[in-house]
PDB file of C-alpha atoms in Angstrom:
ATOM      1  CA  GLN A   1     303.198  56.070 168.796  1.00 90.00           C
ATOM      2  CA  VAL A   2     304.650  56.682 165.397  1.00 96.00           C
ATOM      3  CA  GLN A   3     303.901  60.102 163.946  1.00 97.00           C
ATOM      4  CA  LEU A   4     304.373  61.158 160.333  1.00 98.00           C
ATOM      5  CA  VAL A   5     304.626  64.940 159.909  1.00 95.00           C
ATOM      6  CA  GLU A   6     303.805  66.147 156.393  1.00 95.00           C
ATOM      7  CA  SER A   7     304.394  69.483 154.724  1.00 95.00           C
ATOM      8  CA  GLY A   8     304.631  71.106 151.388  1.00 96.00           C
ATOM      9  CA  GLY A   9     301.137  71.042 150.011  1.00 94.00           C
ATOM     10  CA  GLY A  10     299.437  74.063 148.492  1.00 97.00           C
ATOM     11  CA  LEU A  11     297.966  75.651 145.399  1.00 98.00           C
ATOM     12  CA  VAL A  12     299.803  75.538 142.111  1.00 98.00           C
ATOM     13  CA  GLN A  13     298.971  76.162 138.504  1.00 98.00           C
ATOM     14  CA  ALA A  14     298.863  73.301 135.986  1.00 98.00           C
ATOM     15  CA  GLY A  15     302.345  72.546 134.831  1.00 98.00           C
ATOM     16  CA  GLY A  16     303.903  73.751 138.053  1.00 98.00           C
ATOM     17  CA  SER A  17     305.784  71.878 140.778  1.00 98.00           C
ATOM     18  CA  LEU A  18     305.496  71.129 144.455  1.00 98.00           C
ATOM     19  CA  ARG A  19     307.589  69.148 146.863  1.00 98.00           C
ATOM     20  CA  LEU A  20     306.048  67.254 149.753  1.00 98.00           C
ATOM     21  CA  SER A  21     307.960  66.215 152.852  1.00 98.00           C
ATOM     22  CA  CYS A  22     307.267  63.494 155.321  1.00 98.00           C
ATOM     23  CA  ALA A  23     309.210  63.260 158.554  1.00 98.00           C
ATOM     24  CA  PRO A  24     308.511  60.172 160.638  1.00 98.00           C
ATOM     25  CA  SER A  25     309.056  60.298 164.424  1.00 98.00           C
ATOM     26  CA  GLU A  26     311.156  57.099 164.114  1.00 97.00           C
ATOM     27  CA  ARG A  27     314.012  56.274 161.818  1.00 97.00           C
ATOM     28  CA  ILE A  28     313.059  55.732 158.173  1.00 96.00           C
ATOM     29  CA  ALA A  29     315.145  52.638 158.155  1.00 94.00           C
ATOM     30  CA  SER A  30     312.924  51.075 160.779  1.00 96.00           C
ATOM     31  CA  PHE A  31     310.085  50.854 158.278  1.00 97.00           C
ATOM     32  CA  ASN A  32     309.798  48.360 155.403  1.00 97.00           C
ATOM     33  CA  SER A  33     308.563  51.189 153.217  1.00 97.00           C
ATOM     34  CA  VAL A  34     307.573  54.890 153.293  1.00 98.00           C
ATOM     35  CA  GLY A  35     305.397  56.373 150.637  1.00 97.00           C
ATOM     36  CA  TRP A  36     302.643  58.665 149.520  1.00 98.00           C
ATOM     37  CA  TYR A  37     299.040  57.995 148.837  1.00 98.00           C
ATOM     38  CA  ARG A  38     296.390  60.475 147.712  1.00 98.00           C
ATOM     39  CA  GLN A  39     292.606  60.720 147.921  1.00 98.00           C
ATOM     40  CA  ALA A  40     290.479  63.022 145.768  1.00 97.00           C
ATOM     41  CA  PRO A  41     286.938  63.839 146.694  1.00 94.00           C
ATOM     42  CA  GLY A  42     284.581  60.977 145.999  1.00 96.00           C
ATOM     43  CA  LYS A  43     287.431  58.619 145.132  1.00 97.00           C
ATOM     44  CA  GLN A  44     289.268  55.915 146.976  1.00 97.00           C
ATOM     45  CA  ARG A  45     292.735  56.473 148.393  1.00 97.00           C
ATOM     46  CA  GLU A  46     295.357  55.376 145.866  1.00 98.00           C
ATOM     47  CA  LEU A  47     299.069  54.733 145.945  1.00 98.00           C
ATOM     48  CA  VAL A  48     301.244  57.452 144.407  1.00 98.00           C
ATOM     49  CA  ALA A  49     304.771  56.352 145.124  1.00 98.00           C
ATOM     50  CA  THR A  50     306.785  54.346 147.661  1.00 98.00           C
ATOM     51  CA  ILE A  51     310.377  53.800 148.602  1.00 98.00           C
ATOM     52  CA  THR A  52     311.493  50.716 150.434  1.00 97.00           C
ATOM     53  CA  VAL A  53     314.161  50.328 153.145  1.00 95.00           C
ATOM     54  CA  ILE A  54     316.615  49.236 150.431  1.00 95.00           C
ATOM     55  CA  GLY A  55     315.750  52.152 148.160  1.00 95.00           C
ATOM     56  CA  SER A  56     313.510  50.457 145.657  1.00 97.00           C
ATOM     57  CA  THR A  57     310.854  52.779 144.311  1.00 98.00           C
ATOM     58  CA  ASN A  58     307.362  52.216 142.945  1.00 98.00           C
ATOM     59  CA  TYR A  59     305.077  54.670 141.198  1.00 98.00           C
ATOM     60  CA  ALA A  60     301.542  54.788 140.009  1.00 98.00           C
ATOM     61  CA  ASP A  61     301.392  54.757 136.244  1.00 98.00           C
ATOM     62  CA  SER A  62     299.667  58.133 136.269  1.00 98.00           C
ATOM     63  CA  VAL A  63     302.680  59.841 137.867  1.00 98.00           C
ATOM     64  CA  LYS A  64     305.620  58.060 136.307  1.00 98.00           C
ATOM     65  CA  GLY A  65     307.992  60.459 134.688  1.00 98.00           C
ATOM     66  CA  ARG A  66     306.544  63.429 136.576  1.00 98.00           C
ATOM     67  CA  PHE A  67     306.882  62.511 140.278  1.00 98.00           C
ATOM     68  CA  THR A  68     310.019  61.432 142.099  1.00 98.00           C
ATOM     69  CA  ILE A  69     310.191  59.944 145.590  1.00 98.00           C
ATOM     70  CA  SER A  70     313.435  60.204 147.496  1.00 98.00           C
ATOM     71  CA  ARG A  71     314.733  60.162 151.040  1.00 97.00           C
ATOM     72  CA  ASP A  72     317.350  61.956 153.057  1.00 96.00           C
ATOM     73  CA  ASN A  73     318.461  59.616 155.851  1.00 94.00           C
ATOM     74  CA  ALA A  74     320.386  62.322 157.598  1.00 96.00           C
ATOM     75  CA  LYS A  75     317.239  64.479 157.834  1.00 97.00           C
ATOM     76  CA  ASN A  76     315.076  61.379 158.324  1.00 97.00           C
ATOM     77  CA  THR A  77     312.711  62.754 155.671  1.00 98.00           C
ATOM     78  CA  VAL A  78     311.050  61.345 152.551  1.00 98.00           C
ATOM     79  CA  TYR A  79     310.262  63.683 149.760  1.00 98.00           C
ATOM     80  CA  LEU A  80     307.809  63.620 146.840  1.00 98.00           C
ATOM     81  CA  GLN A  81     308.872  65.942 144.085  1.00 98.00           C
ATOM     82  CA  MET A  82     305.885  66.601 141.860  1.00 98.00           C
ATOM     83  CA  ASN A  83     306.502  68.189 138.491  1.00 98.00           C
ATOM     84  CA  SER A  84     304.231  68.986 135.540  1.00 98.00           C
ATOM     85  CA  LEU A  85     301.228  68.868 137.828  1.00 98.00           C
ATOM     86  CA  LYS A  86     297.796  68.297 136.314  1.00 98.00           C
ATOM     87  CA  PRO A  87     294.355  69.217 137.693  1.00 97.00           C
ATOM     88  CA  GLU A  88     293.708  65.498 138.167  1.00 97.00           C
ATOM     89  CA  ASP A  89     296.642  65.444 140.653  1.00 98.00           C
ATOM     90  CA  ALA A  90     294.637  67.481 143.043  1.00 98.00           C
ATOM     91  CA  ALA A  91     293.932  65.596 146.232  1.00 98.00           C
ATOM     92  CA  VAL A  92     294.833  65.199 149.849  1.00 98.00           C
ATOM     93  CA  TYR A  93     298.201  63.532 149.931  1.00 98.00           C
ATOM     94  CA  TYR A  94     298.992  61.183 152.846  1.00 98.00           C
ATOM     95  CA  CYS A  95     302.331  59.890 153.985  1.00 98.00           C
ATOM     96  CA  ASN A  96     302.347  56.211 154.849  1.00 98.00           C
ATOM     97  CA  ALA A  97     304.877  54.068 156.547  1.00 98.00           C
ATOM     98  CA  TYR A  98     304.609  50.397 157.375  1.00 97.00           C
ATOM     99  CA  ARG A  99     306.359  47.585 159.152  1.00 96.00           C
ATOM    100  CA  LEU A 100     305.972  43.884 158.500  1.00 94.00           C
ATOM    101  CA  ASN A 101     306.293  41.686 161.581  1.00 88.00           C
ATOM    102  CA  ARG A 102     303.748  39.061 162.167  1.00 91.00           C
ATOM    103  CA  ARG A 103     301.331  41.337 160.366  1.00 94.00           C
ATOM    104  CA  ARG A 104     301.472  44.611 158.482  1.00 95.00           C
ATOM    105  CA  GLN A 105     301.292  47.703 160.685  1.00 96.00           C
ATOM    106  CA  ASP A 106     300.504  50.867 158.795  1.00 97.00           C
ATOM    107  CA  TYR A 107     301.053  54.439 160.010  1.00 98.00           C
ATOM    108  CA  TRP A 108     299.518  57.500 158.402  1.00 98.00           C
ATOM    109  CA  GLY A 109     300.110  61.250 158.357  1.00 97.00           C
ATOM    110  CA  GLN A 110     297.348  63.799 158.736  1.00 96.00           C
ATOM    111  CA  GLY A 111     297.357  64.610 155.045  1.00 97.00           C
ATOM    112  CA  THR A 112     298.307  67.669 153.086  1.00 97.00           C
ATOM    113  CA  GLN A 113     296.188  69.333 150.417  1.00 98.00           C
ATOM    114  CA  VAL A 114     297.424  69.737 146.851  1.00 98.00           C
ATOM    115  CA  THR A 115     295.298  71.911 144.668  1.00 98.00           C
ATOM    116  CA  VAL A 116     296.087  72.394 140.919  1.00 98.00           C
ATOM    117  CA  SER A 117     294.383  75.138 139.067  1.00 96.00           C
ATOM    118  CA  SER A 118     293.824  74.819 135.297  1.00 90.00           C
TER     119      SER A 118
END
């Protein structure tokens, strides 16, 4: 059973920064992609950023230029550096990893709360 352990959420003032970490229980390279999604109250879960096994990154338009996804293969950890945080970035952030075999198999972390005060 794959586990994704997240950390780094918290309370920050608008304009501040946070770094989220996601440590899968299996090698990052064993997944097609690892990334972050978020869900605010009353809203659907949305993609924030992903990084593929070959290092390609993808960002939601709302976070481009402010958030950076990266990975440290030696530590088997994926990071989400969040700068210039806005109140609308407040949400529960979930780490996601998936594999594509005959079908897509998704794995999710437990979520970490990010709160941004104005």
